[in-house]
Amino acid sequence: MSTNKTPNYSLHSWLGTDEFHVSEVNENFTLLDAALRQETEALKTALEAKVKVLTGAYTGSGQTEPTRVTLGTKPRALIVMMYPTYGADSIRWAVAAPGNTFRDSFTFDDTGFTVRHNGNSLLDLNNARSVYHYIAYC
């Protein structure tokens, strides 16, 4: 039977004069398995809490139809931009997040976002056939 226990996980620790029991080795493995499982779950939770950055583009559908963008996860914030096209002289862009949806243009859900025409052609981010690029922070 072990004389000592380790300070952190209370694993059996034997002296040269101790009687050795396989059940104590099995107990050590059970304790180590439980500790590793707990550490793995904590690490998984920490990694899931980190921000992921996704990029992509969508083509606006215009005034009557919202455009749906599926990311596979809920965005925490978006930067959406459109580069100048013929007749335009500046980049159109917006920052949006749940609770701050740039003129009510965006709706967020668990798998992505939807953008609607907002009625202002200069600030709209869903003009028909216009290509918009996004950076999504999820």
mmCIF file of C-alpha atoms in Angstrom:
data_model
loop_
_atom_site.group_PDB
_atom_site.id
_atom_site.type_symbol
_atom_site.label_atom_id
_atom_site.label_comp_id
_atom_site.label_asym_id
_atom_site.label_seq_id
_atom_site.Cartn_x
_atom_site.Cartn_y
_atom_site.Cartn_z
ATOM 1 C CA MET A 1 0.000 0.000 0.000
ATOM 2 C CA SER A 2 1.376 3.456 -0.941
ATOM 3 C CA THR A 3 2.744 5.641 1.810
ATOM 4 C CA ASN A 4 2.453 8.980 0.034
ATOM 5 C CA LYS A 5 0.054 10.921 -2.199
ATOM 6 C CA THR A 6 0.952 13.573 -4.745
ATOM 7 C CA PRO A 7 0.024 17.169 -3.757
ATOM 8 C CA ASN A 8 -2.139 18.123 -6.750
ATOM 9 C CA TYR A 9 -4.181 15.064 -7.684
ATOM 10 C CA SER A 10 -3.691 12.849 -4.634
ATOM 11 C CA LEU A 11 -2.173 10.081 -6.742
ATOM 12 C CA HIS A 12 -0.614 7.143 -4.980
ATOM 13 C CA SER A 13 3.158 7.420 -4.598
ATOM 14 C CA TRP A 14 5.151 4.457 -3.341
ATOM 15 C CA LEU A 15 8.307 4.127 -1.341
ATOM 16 C CA GLY A 16 10.671 1.262 -2.062
ATOM 17 C CA THR A 17 9.436 -0.488 1.081
ATOM 18 C CA ASP A 18 5.701 -0.120 0.255
ATOM 19 C CA GLU A 19 3.571 -3.049 -0.750
ATOM 20 C CA PHE A 20 2.400 -2.564 -4.327
ATOM 21 C CA HIS A 21 -1.319 -2.887 -5.154
ATOM 22 C CA VAL A 22 -2.632 -2.835 -8.723
ATOM 23 C CA SER A 23 -5.860 -1.293 -7.413
ATOM 24 C CA GLU A 24 -3.867 1.840 -6.462
ATOM 25 C CA VAL A 25 -2.504 2.103 -10.007
ATOM 26 C CA ASN A 26 -6.047 1.800 -11.333
ATOM 27 C CA GLU A 27 -7.169 4.493 -8.887
ATOM 28 C CA ASN A 28 -4.370 6.760 -10.181
ATOM 29 C CA PHE A 29 -5.532 6.212 -13.766
ATOM 30 C CA THR A 30 -9.126 7.022 -12.801
ATOM 31 C CA LEU A 31 -8.039 10.271 -11.124
ATOM 32 C CA LEU A 32 -5.850 11.244 -14.090
ATOM 33 C CA ASP A 33 -8.618 10.457 -16.549
ATOM 34 C CA ALA A 34 -11.075 12.664 -14.646
ATOM 35 C CA ALA A 35 -8.541 15.514 -14.396
ATOM 36 C CA LEU A 36 -7.721 15.360 -18.106
ATOM 37 C CA ARG A 37 -11.417 15.336 -18.999
ATOM 38 C CA GLN A 38 -11.994 18.434 -16.866
ATOM 39 C CA GLU A 39 -9.023 20.227 -18.459
ATOM 40 C CA THR A 40 -10.199 19.263 -21.946
ATOM 41 C CA GLU A 41 -13.682 20.655 -21.295
ATOM 42 C CA ALA A 42 -12.243 23.898 -19.903
ATOM 43 C CA LEU A 43 -9.992 24.286 -22.943
ATOM 44 C CA LYS A 44 -12.862 23.564 -25.322
ATOM 45 C CA THR A 45 -15.012 26.212 -23.608
ATOM 46 C CA ALA A 46 -12.195 28.758 -23.795
ATOM 47 C CA LEU A 47 -11.587 28.079 -27.504
ATOM 48 C CA GLU A 48 -15.280 28.360 -28.337
ATOM 49 C CA ALA A 49 -15.389 31.771 -26.648
ATOM 50 C CA LYS A 50 -12.691 33.159 -28.950
ATOM 51 C CA VAL A 51 -13.706 35.325 -31.865
ATOM 52 C CA LYS A 52 -13.620 33.792 -35.336
ATOM 53 C CA VAL A 53 -13.214 36.019 -38.372
ATOM 54 C CA LEU A 54 -15.075 35.042 -41.548
ATOM 55 C CA THR A 55 -14.946 36.875 -44.855
ATOM 56 C CA GLY A 56 -17.061 36.663 -47.951
ATOM 57 C CA ALA A 57 -19.315 38.475 -50.356
ATOM 58 C CA TYR A 58 -22.976 38.626 -51.292
ATOM 59 C CA THR A 59 -24.911 40.121 -54.177
ATOM 60 C CA GLY A 60 -27.723 42.476 -53.237
ATOM 61 C CA SER A 61 -31.234 41.499 -54.207
ATOM 62 C CA GLY A 62 -32.814 44.959 -54.174
ATOM 63 C CA GLN A 63 -35.778 46.670 -52.611
ATOM 64 C CA THR A 64 -38.302 43.855 -52.465
ATOM 65 C CA GLU A 65 -36.269 40.896 -51.276
ATOM 66 C CA PRO A 66 -33.854 40.636 -48.324
ATOM 67 C CA THR A 67 -30.523 38.903 -48.891
ATOM 68 C CA ARG A 68 -29.646 36.028 -46.558
ATOM 69 C CA VAL A 69 -25.995 35.232 -45.752
ATOM 70 C CA THR A 70 -25.336 31.935 -43.969
ATOM 71 C CA LEU A 71 -22.146 31.789 -41.911
ATOM 72 C CA GLY A 72 -22.850 28.684 -39.841
ATOM 73 C CA THR A 73 -22.562 30.709 -36.650
ATOM 74 C CA LYS A 74 -23.979 33.887 -35.126
ATOM 75 C CA PRO A 75 -22.023 37.031 -35.971
ATOM 76 C CA ARG A 76 -21.088 39.369 -33.124
ATOM 77 C CA ALA A 77 -20.295 42.204 -35.530
ATOM 78 C CA LEU A 78 -20.033 42.887 -39.270
ATOM 79 C CA ILE A 79 -18.162 45.228 -41.508
ATOM 80 C CA VAL A 80 -19.849 45.365 -44.912
ATOM 81 C CA MET A 81 -18.505 47.316 -47.870
ATOM 82 C CA MET A 82 -19.059 47.887 -51.556
ATOM 83 C CA TYR A 83 -16.312 49.191 -53.806
ATOM 84 C CA PRO A 84 -17.115 52.053 -56.178
ATOM 85 C CA THR A 85 -18.843 51.162 -59.395
ATOM 86 C CA TYR A 86 -19.577 53.245 -62.448
ATOM 87 C CA GLY A 87 -20.975 56.597 -61.331
ATOM 88 C CA ALA A 88 -19.986 56.126 -57.672
ATOM 89 C CA ASP A 89 -17.011 57.917 -56.196
ATOM 90 C CA SER A 90 -16.532 56.330 -52.785
ATOM 91 C CA ILE A 91 -16.615 53.038 -50.959
ATOM 92 C CA ARG A 92 -19.914 52.277 -49.248
ATOM 93 C CA TRP A 93 -19.507 50.568 -45.914
ATOM 94 C CA ALA A 94 -21.186 49.966 -42.593
ATOM 95 C CA VAL A 95 -20.469 48.443 -39.216
ATOM 96 C CA ALA A 96 -23.326 46.490 -37.693
ATOM 97 C CA ALA A 97 -23.887 44.386 -34.605
ATOM 98 C CA PRO A 98 -26.901 43.054 -32.729
ATOM 99 C CA GLY A 99 -28.541 46.145 -31.253
ATOM 100 C CA ASN A 100 -26.764 48.461 -33.733
ATOM 101 C CA THR A 101 -27.883 47.339 -37.172
ATOM 102 C CA PHE A 102 -26.999 50.336 -39.405
ATOM 103 C CA ARG A 103 -30.338 51.960 -40.207
ATOM 104 C CA ASP A 104 -32.171 48.698 -39.444
ATOM 105 C CA SER A 105 -30.593 47.077 -42.509
ATOM 106 C CA PHE A 106 -29.371 43.932 -40.749
ATOM 107 C CA THR A 107 -30.956 41.122 -38.761
ATOM 108 C CA PHE A 108 -28.736 38.618 -36.960
ATOM 109 C CA ASP A 109 -29.557 35.025 -36.071
ATOM 110 C CA ASP A 110 -27.732 31.895 -34.916
ATOM 111 C CA THR A 111 -26.415 30.991 -38.385
ATOM 112 C CA GLY A 112 -25.747 34.306 -40.114
ATOM 113 C CA PHE A 113 -27.407 37.566 -41.076
ATOM 114 C CA THR A 114 -30.019 39.051 -43.381
ATOM 115 C CA VAL A 115 -29.658 42.435 -45.048
ATOM 116 C CA ARG A 116 -32.586 44.499 -46.358
ATOM 117 C CA HIS A 117 -32.838 47.518 -48.622
ATOM 118 C CA ASN A 118 -33.078 50.501 -46.277
ATOM 119 C CA GLY A 119 -34.631 52.998 -48.688
ATOM 120 C CA ASN A 120 -31.567 55.217 -49.025
ATOM 121 C CA SER A 121 -29.753 54.515 -52.297
ATOM 122 C CA LEU A 122 -26.540 56.179 -51.105
ATOM 123 C CA LEU A 123 -26.341 54.164 -47.881
ATOM 124 C CA ASP A 124 -28.064 50.984 -48.930
ATOM 125 C CA LEU A 125 -26.211 47.670 -48.611
ATOM 126 C CA ASN A 126 -28.665 45.522 -50.591
ATOM 127 C CA ASN A 127 -28.916 47.210 -53.997
ATOM 128 C CA ALA A 128 -29.885 44.785 -56.738
ATOM 129 C CA ARG A 129 -26.909 43.162 -58.464
ATOM 130 C CA SER A 130 -24.331 45.103 -56.390
ATOM 131 C CA VAL A 131 -21.606 42.980 -54.815
ATOM 132 C CA TYR A 132 -20.852 43.601 -51.152
ATOM 133 C CA HIS A 133 -17.910 42.210 -49.218
ATOM 134 C CA TYR A 134 -18.102 41.463 -45.512
ATOM 135 C CA ILE A 135 -15.928 40.667 -42.549
ATOM 136 C CA ALA A 136 -17.905 38.859 -39.867
ATOM 137 C CA TYR A 137 -16.646 38.589 -36.302
ATOM 138 C CA CYS A 138 -18.280 35.527 -34.782
#
